[in-house]
Short mmCIF file of C-alpha atoms and ligand atoms in Angstrom, two decimals:
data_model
loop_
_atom_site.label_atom_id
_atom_site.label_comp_id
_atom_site.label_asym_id
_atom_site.label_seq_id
_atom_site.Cartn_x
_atom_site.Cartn_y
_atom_site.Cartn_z
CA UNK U 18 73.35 -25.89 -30.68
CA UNK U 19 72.68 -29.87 -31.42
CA UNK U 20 68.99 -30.02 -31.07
CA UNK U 21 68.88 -33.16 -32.02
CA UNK U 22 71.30 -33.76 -28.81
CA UNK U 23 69.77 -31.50 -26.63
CA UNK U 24 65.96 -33.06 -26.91
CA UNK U 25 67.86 -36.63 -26.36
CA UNK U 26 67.40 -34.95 -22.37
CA UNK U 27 63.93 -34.43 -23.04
CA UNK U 28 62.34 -38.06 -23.17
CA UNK U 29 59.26 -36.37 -22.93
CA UNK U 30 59.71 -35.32 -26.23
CA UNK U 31 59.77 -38.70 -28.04
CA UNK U 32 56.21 -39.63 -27.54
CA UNK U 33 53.85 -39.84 -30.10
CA UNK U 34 50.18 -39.16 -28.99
CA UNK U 35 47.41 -39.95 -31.33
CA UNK U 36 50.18 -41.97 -33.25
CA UNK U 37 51.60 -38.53 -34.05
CA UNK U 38 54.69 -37.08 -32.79
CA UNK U 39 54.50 -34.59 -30.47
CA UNK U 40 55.32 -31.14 -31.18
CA UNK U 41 55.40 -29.27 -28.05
CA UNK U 42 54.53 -25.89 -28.47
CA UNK U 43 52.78 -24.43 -24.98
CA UNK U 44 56.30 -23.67 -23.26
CA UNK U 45 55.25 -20.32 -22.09
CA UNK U 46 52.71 -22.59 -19.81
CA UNK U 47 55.04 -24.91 -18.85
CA UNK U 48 58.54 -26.43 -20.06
CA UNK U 49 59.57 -29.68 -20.33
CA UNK U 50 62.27 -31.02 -17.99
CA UNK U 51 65.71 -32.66 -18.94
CA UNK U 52 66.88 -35.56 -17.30
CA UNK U 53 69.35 -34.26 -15.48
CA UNK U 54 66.60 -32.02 -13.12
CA UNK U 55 64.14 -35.26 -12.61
CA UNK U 56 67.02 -37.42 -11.86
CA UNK U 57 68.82 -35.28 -9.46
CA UNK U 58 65.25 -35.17 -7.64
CA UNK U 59 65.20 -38.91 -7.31
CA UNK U 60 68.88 -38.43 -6.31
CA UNK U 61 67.91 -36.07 -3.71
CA UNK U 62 65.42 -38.15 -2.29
CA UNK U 63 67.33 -41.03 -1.93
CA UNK U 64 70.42 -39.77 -0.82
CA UNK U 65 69.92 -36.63 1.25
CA UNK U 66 66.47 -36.37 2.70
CA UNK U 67 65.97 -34.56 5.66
CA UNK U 68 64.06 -31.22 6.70
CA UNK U 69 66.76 -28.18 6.53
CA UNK U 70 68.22 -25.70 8.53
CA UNK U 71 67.09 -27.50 11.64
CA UNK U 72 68.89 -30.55 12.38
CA UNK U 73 72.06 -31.97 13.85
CA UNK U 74 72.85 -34.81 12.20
CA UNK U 75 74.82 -35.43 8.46
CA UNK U 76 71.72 -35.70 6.20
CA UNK U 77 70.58 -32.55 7.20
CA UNK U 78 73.54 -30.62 7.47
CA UNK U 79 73.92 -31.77 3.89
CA UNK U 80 70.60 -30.80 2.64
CA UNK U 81 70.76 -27.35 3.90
CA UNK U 82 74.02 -27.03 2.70
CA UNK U 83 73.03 -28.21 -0.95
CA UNK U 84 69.93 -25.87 -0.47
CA UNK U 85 71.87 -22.73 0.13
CA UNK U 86 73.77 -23.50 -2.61
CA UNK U 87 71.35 -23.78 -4.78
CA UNK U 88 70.25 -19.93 -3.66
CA UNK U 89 73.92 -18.74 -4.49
CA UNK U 90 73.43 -20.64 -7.57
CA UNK U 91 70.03 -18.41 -8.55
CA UNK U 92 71.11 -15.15 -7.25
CA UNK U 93 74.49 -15.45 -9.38
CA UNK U 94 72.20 -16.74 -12.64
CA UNK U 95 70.17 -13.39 -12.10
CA UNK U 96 72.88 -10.69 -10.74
CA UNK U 97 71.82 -10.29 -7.57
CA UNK U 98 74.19 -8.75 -5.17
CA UNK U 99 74.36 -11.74 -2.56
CA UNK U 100 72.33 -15.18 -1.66
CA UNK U 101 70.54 -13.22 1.09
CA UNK U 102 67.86 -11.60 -1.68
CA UNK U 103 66.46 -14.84 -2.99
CA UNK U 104 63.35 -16.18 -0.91
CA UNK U 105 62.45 -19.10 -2.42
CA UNK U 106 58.54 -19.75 -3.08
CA UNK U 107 56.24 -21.41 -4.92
CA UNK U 108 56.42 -19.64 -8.05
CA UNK U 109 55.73 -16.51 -9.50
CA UNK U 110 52.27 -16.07 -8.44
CA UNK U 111 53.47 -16.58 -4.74
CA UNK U 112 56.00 -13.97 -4.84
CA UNK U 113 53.36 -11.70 -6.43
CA UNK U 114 51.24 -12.25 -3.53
CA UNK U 115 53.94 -11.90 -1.34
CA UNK U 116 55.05 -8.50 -2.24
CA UNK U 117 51.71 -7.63 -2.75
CA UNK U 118 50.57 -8.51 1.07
CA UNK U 119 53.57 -7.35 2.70
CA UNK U 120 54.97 -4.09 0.61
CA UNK U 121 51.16 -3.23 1.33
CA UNK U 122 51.55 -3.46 4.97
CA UNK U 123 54.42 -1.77 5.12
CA UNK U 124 54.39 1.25 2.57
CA UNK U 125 50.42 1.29 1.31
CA UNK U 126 47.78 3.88 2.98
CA UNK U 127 44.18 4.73 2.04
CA UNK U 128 44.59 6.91 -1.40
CA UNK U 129 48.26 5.29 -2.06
CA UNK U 130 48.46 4.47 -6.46
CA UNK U 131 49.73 1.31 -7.86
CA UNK U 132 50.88 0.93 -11.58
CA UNK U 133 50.66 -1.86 -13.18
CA UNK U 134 50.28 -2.47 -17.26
CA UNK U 135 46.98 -3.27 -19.40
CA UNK U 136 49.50 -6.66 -20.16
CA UNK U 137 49.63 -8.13 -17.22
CA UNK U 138 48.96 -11.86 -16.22
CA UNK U 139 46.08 -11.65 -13.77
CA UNK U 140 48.90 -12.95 -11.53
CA UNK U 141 50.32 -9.41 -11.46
CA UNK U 142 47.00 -7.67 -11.22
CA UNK U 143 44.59 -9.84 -8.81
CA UNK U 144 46.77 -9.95 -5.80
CA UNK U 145 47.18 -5.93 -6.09
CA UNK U 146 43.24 -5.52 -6.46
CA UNK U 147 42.79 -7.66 -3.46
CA UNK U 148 45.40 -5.52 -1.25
CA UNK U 149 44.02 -2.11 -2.72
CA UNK U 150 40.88 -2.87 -1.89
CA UNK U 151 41.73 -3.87 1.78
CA UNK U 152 44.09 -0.98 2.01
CA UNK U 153 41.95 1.61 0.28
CA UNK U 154 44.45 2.40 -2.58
CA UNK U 155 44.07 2.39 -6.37
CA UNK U 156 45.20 0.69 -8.91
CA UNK U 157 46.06 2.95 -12.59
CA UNK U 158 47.27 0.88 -15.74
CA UNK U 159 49.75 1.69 -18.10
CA UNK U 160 48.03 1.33 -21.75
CA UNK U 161 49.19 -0.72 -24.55
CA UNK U 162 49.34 0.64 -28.55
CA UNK U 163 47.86 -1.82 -31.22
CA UNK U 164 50.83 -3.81 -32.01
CA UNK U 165 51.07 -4.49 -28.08
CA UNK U 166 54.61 -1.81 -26.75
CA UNK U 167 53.24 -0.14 -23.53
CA UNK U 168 52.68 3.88 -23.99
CA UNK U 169 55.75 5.05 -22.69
CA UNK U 170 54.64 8.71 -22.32
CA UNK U 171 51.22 7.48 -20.58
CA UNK U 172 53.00 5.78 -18.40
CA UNK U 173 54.76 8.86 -17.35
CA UNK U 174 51.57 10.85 -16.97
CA UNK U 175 50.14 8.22 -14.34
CA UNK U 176 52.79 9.31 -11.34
CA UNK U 177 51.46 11.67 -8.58
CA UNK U 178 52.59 11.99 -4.99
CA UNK U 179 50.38 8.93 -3.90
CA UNK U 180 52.47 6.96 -6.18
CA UNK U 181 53.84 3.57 -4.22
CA UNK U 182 54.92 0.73 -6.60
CA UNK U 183 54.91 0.25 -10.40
CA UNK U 184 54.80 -3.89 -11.03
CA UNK U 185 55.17 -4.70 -14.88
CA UNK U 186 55.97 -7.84 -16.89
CA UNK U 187 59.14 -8.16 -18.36
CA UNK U 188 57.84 -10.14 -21.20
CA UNK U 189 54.39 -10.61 -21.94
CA UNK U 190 53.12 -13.86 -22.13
CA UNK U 191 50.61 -12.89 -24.56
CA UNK U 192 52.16 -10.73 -26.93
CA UNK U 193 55.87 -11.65 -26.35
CA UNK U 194 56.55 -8.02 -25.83
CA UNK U 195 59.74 -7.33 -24.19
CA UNK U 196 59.30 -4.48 -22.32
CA UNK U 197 62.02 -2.04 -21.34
CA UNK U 198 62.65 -2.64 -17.80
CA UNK U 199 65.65 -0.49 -16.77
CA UNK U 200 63.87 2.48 -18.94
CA UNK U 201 60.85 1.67 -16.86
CA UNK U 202 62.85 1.37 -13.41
CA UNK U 203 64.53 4.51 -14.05
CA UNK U 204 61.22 6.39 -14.64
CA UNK U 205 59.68 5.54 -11.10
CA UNK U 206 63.15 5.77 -9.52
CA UNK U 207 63.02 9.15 -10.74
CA UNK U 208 59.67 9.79 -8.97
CA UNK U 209 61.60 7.37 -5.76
CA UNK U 210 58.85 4.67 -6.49
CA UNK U 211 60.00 1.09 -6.44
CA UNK U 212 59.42 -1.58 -9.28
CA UNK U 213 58.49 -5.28 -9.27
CA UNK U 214 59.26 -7.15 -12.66
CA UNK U 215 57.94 -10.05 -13.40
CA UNK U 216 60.18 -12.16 -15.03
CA UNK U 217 58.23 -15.66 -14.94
CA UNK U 218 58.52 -14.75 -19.13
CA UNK U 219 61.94 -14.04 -19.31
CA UNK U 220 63.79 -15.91 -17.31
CA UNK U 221 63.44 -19.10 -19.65
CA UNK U 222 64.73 -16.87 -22.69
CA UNK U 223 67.43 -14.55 -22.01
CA UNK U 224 70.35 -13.45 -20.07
CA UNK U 225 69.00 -11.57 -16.44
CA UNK U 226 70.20 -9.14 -14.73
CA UNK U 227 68.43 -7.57 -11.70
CA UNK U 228 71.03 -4.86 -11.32
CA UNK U 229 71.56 -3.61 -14.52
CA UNK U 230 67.50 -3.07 -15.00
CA UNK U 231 67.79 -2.02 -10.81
CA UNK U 232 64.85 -4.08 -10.27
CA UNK U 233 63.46 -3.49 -6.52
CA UNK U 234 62.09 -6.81 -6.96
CA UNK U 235 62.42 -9.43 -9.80
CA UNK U 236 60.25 -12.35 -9.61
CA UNK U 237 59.86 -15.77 -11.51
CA UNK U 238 58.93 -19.79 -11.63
CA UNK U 239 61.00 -22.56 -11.74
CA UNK U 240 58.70 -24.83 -14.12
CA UNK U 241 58.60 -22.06 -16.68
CA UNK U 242 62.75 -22.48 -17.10
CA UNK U 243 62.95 -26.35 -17.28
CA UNK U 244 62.94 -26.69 -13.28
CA UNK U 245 60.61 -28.45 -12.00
CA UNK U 246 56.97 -27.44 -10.19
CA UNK U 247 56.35 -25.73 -7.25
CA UNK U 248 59.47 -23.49 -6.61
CA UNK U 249 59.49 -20.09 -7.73
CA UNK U 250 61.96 -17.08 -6.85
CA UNK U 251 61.56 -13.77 -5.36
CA UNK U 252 64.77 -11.62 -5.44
CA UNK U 253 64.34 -8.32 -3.39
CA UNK U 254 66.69 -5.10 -2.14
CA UNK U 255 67.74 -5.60 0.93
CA UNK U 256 66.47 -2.37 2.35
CA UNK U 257 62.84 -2.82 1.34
CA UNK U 258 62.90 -6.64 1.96
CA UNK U 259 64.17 -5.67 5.74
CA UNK U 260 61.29 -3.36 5.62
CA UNK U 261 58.70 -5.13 4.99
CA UNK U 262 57.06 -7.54 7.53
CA UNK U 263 56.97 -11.69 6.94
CA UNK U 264 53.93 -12.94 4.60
CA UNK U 265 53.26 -16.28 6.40
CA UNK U 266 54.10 -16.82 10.41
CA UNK U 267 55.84 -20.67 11.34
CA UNK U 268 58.78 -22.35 11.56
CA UNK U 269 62.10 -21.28 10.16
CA UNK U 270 61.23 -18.00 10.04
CA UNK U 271 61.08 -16.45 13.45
CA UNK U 272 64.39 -15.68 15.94
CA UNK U 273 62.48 -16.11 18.88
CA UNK U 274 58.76 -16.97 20.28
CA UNK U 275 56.84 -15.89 23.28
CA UNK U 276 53.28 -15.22 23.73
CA UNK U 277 54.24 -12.20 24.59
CA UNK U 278 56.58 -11.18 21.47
CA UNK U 279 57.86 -12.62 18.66
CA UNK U 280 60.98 -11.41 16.91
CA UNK U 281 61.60 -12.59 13.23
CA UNK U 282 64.37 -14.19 11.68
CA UNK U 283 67.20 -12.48 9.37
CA UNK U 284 66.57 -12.67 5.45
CA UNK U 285 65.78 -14.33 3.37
CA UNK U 286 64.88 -16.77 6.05
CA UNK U 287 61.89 -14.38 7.57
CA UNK U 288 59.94 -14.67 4.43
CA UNK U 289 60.45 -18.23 4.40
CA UNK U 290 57.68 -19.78 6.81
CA UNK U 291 57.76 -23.93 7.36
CA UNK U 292 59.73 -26.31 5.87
CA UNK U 293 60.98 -25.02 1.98
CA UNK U 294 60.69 -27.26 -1.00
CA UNK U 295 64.23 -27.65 -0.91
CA UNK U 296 64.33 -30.58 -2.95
CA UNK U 297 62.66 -28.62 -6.12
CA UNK U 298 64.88 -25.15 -4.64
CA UNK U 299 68.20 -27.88 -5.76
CA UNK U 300 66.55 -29.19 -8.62
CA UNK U 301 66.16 -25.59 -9.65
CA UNK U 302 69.82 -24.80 -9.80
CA UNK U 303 70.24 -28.37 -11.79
CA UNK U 304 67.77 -26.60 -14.49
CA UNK U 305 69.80 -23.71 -14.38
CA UNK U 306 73.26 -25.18 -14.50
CA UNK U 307 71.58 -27.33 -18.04
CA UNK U 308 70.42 -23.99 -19.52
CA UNK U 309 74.33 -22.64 -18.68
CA UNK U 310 75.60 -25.44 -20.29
CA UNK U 311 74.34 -24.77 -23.39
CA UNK U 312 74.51 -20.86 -22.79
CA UNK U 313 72.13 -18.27 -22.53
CA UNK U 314 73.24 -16.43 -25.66
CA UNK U 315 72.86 -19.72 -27.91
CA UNK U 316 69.25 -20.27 -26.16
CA UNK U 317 68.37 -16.75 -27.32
CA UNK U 318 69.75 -16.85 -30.64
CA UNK U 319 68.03 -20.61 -31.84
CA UNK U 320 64.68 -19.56 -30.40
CA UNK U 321 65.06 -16.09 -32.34
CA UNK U 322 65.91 -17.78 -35.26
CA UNK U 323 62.65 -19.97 -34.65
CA UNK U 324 60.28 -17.02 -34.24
CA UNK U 325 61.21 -15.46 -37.27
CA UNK U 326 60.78 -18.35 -39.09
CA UNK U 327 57.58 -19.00 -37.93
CA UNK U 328 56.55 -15.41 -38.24
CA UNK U 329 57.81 -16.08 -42.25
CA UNK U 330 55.45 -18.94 -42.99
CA UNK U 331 52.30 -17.81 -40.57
CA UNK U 332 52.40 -14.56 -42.32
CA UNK U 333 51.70 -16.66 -45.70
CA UNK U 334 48.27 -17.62 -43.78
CA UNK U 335 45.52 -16.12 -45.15
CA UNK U 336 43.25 -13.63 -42.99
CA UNK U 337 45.41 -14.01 -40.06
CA UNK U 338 45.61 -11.38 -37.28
CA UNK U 339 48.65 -11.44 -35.14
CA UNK U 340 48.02 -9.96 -31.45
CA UNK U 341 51.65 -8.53 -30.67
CA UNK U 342 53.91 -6.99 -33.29
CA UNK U 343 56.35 -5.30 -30.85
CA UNK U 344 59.64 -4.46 -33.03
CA UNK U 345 61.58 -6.46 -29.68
CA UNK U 346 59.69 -9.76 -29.16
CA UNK U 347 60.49 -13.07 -27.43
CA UNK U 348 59.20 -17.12 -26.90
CA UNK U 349 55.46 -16.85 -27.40
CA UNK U 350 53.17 -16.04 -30.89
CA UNK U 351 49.63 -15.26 -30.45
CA UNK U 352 47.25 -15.28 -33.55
CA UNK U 353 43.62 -15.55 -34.65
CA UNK U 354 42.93 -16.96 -38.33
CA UNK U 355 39.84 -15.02 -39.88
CA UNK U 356 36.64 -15.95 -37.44
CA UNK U 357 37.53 -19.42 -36.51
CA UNK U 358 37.64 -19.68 -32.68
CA UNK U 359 41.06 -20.59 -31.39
CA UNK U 360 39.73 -23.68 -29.21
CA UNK U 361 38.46 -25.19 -32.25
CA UNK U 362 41.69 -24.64 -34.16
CA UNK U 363 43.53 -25.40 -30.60
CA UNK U 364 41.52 -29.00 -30.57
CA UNK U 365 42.01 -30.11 -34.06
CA UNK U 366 46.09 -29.04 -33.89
CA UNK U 367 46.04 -31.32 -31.26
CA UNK U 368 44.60 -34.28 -33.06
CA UNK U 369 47.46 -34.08 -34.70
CA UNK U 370 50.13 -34.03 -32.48
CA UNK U 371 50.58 -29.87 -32.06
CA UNK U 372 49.90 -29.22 -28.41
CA UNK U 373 49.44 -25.04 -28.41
CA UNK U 374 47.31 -23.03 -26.12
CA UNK U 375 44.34 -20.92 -26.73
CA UNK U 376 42.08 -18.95 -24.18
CA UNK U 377 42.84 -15.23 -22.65
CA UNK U 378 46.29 -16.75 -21.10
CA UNK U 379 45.30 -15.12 -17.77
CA UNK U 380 44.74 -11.77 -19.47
CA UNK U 381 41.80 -10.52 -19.86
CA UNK U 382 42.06 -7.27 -19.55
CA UNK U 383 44.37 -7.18 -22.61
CA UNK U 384 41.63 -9.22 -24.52
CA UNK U 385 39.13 -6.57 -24.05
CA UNK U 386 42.08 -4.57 -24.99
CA UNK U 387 42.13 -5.89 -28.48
CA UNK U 388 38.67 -6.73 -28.00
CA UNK U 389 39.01 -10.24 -28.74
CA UNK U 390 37.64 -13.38 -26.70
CA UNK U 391 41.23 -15.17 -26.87
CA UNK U 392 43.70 -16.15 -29.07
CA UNK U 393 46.05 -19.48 -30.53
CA UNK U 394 49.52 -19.24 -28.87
CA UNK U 395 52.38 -21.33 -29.91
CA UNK U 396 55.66 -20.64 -27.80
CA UNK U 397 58.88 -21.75 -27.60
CA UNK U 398 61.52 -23.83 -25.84
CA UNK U 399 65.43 -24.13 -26.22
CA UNK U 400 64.35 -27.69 -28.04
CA UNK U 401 61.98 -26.91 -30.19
CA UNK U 402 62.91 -27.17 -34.57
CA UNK U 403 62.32 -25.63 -38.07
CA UNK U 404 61.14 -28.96 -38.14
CA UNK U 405 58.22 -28.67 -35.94
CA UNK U 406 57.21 -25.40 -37.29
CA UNK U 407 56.63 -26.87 -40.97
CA UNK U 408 54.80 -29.44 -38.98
CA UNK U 409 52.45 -26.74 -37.32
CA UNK U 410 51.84 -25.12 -40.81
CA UNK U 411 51.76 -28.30 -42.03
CA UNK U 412 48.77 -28.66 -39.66
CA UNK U 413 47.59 -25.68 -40.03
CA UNK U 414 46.57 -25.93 -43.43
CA UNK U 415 44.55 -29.13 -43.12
CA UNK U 416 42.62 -27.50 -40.37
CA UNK U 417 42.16 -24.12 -41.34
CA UNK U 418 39.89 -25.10 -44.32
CA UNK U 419 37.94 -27.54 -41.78
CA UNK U 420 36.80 -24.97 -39.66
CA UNK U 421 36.34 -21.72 -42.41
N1 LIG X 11 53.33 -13.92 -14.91
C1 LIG X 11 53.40 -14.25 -16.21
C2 LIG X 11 53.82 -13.23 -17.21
C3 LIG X 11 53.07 -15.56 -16.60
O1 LIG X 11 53.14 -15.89 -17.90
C4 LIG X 11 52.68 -16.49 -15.62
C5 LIG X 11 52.28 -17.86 -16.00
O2 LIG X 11 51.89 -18.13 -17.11
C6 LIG X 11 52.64 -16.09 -14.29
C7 LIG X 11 52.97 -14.80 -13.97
C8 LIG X 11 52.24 -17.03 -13.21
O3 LIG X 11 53.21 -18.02 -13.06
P1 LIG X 11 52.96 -19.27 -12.09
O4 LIG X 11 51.66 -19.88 -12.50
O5 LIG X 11 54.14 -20.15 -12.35
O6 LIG X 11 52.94 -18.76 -10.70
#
């Protein structure tokens, strides 16, 4: 890979801010996007505006042609079987509460179980407390050991006969564990329970495929995998998808209206209500065709490379306490140096250029896990150097002593 090339897309990246340059490190939050995705939006908008899948005329013809593309164009960059089991949303946290709402509906009664893991981003644990509650159904967690892998052997202890849905993260955003998906899938097939993955982790860092792990439902964002805001995925089997009824009533997504009946429209279209971001759904597929370009496998094997660099010269750091040590890791580090309070560190870094996050990263369960308020997080992007990472240390040591 030619970083030096590949952040030439990112003009982003050139800035200085407090005269320092910036070293982006808070990609698990949000990547930066290359040129070619925020051009092709201004492309879009000049050249082929006009509301989908309901007009005559050439522009939109064109636009909901290009959109339906762009849905091939995800469900072939995760494995899905066909086009028809991507609904496009907002982002990951739609698609949660999506599935959540409507698999509820459908398959949830008073007493049903729900598994989800003590790692989850409140994302994958809110939406599933507000539909158990309405439904009168439980939620049970999965625990996590001290170097943050999920207890496998717990989590085969938590299925009963009231068992509905296991929804797990892929990777976590806190401890960068990578979980074992297809071992987990196969565990609540066995028990014929369905599984949601969240991928919103993953999809920005390695190669995806929805069939090899059999995920019932795979879900992820756009913005996290150098797309741009506001459009997320949710990729579904057909069979459960057809099962389940729409999340949101309007346009688009009906067959036909009376006030007497309404009859819904085929998928993915009946989980799509009122007009779609289509220009971000096209953008999307821009992102993805950039990250093909320079390959998955090359993406995987520079950020590795990164992480165990970094690893090699935070380990040097006296009294620090890494929260994560899976052996099978990916894109984010979280750490806590002796008592200082990762804002402070957080705010100093970024005096000097180092933008990293610090907080409970929408997990607080897992904090009270580890029994910690929150911890520093650096994580990383397809552009990111060696470079920057002496430059965090770098940082790192004039702050440290500051704040000890
Ligand atoms: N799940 C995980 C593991 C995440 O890391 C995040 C965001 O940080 C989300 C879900 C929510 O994603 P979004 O805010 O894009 O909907």
């Amino acid at each position: 890979m030619d970083i030096e090339k590949i952040r030439q897309d990112f003009p982003i990246l050139g800035q200085t801010v407090y005269n320092k340059p910036l070293v982006y490190l808070d990609n698990a939050a949000t990547t930066q996007k290359p040129r070619v995705v925020v051009d092709s939006m201004q492309e879009l908008y000049y050249t082929v505006n006009a509301n989908v899948h309901r007009g005559v005329h050439y522009l939109s013809a064109r636009a909901t042609e290009m959109l339906e593309q762009a849905r091939e164009r995800v469900a072939s960059f995760i494995g899905s079987e066909s086009a028809q089991n991507i609904i496009f949303t907002r982002g990951t946290t739609e698609s949660l509460n999506l599935i959540a709402s409507s698999f509820t509906k459908a398959f949830v009664k008073p007493g049903s179980q729900i598994i989800v893991s003590a790692m989850e981003h409140h994302s994958n644990i809110v939406p599933w407390q507000l539909e158990a509650v309405r439904a009168g159904a439980e939620l049970k967690v999965i625990p996590v050991d001290e170097n943050g892998n999920l207890l496998l052997d717990e989590y085969k202890k938590l299925f009963t006969d009231k068992t509905v849905l296991v929804s797990v993260t892929h990777v976590s955003n806190v401890l960068g564990t990578v979980n074992p998906v297809a071992e987990l899938a196969q565990i609540a097939h066995s028990h014929n329970v369905p599984i949601v993955i969240d991928g919103a982790q993953s999809t920005p860092h390695m190669k995806i495929d929805v069939r090899a792990i059999d995920a019932d439902f795979f879900v992820f964002s756009g913005h996290k995998m150098y797309g741009p805001t506001g459009i997320g995925v949710l990729y579904g089997k057909r069979e459960l998808l057809e099962a389940m009824p729409p999340y949101q009533g309007g346009g688009e997504m009906i067959k036909h209206v009376s006030f007497e009946k309404t009859t819904y429209n085929e998928l993915p279209y009946k989980f799509e209500a009122g007009t779609p971001d289509y220009i971000a759904a096209i953008a999307l597929a821009r992102a993805i065709d950039y990250m093909d370009g320079i390959g998955i496998d090359a993406i995987e094997q520079h950020e590795r490379e990164l992480m165990q660099y970094a690893m090699q010269r935070l380990s040097a750091i006296k009294d620090i306490r890494f929260i994560g040590n899976a052996a099978h890791r990916s894109g984010v580090i979280s750490f806590l140096v002796g008592n200082i309070h990762p804002t402070d560190m957080g705010v100093l870094l970024d005096r000097l250029g180092i933008a990293v996050r610090t907080g409970h990263h929408c997990a607080e369960p897992l904090m009270n896990r580890y029994g910690i308020p929150g911890t520093l997080r650096i994580s990383f992007g397809l552009y990111n150097t060696i470079q920057e990472i002496d430059s965090l240390i770098a940082a790192l040591d004039r702050v440290i002593p500051m704040l000890s």
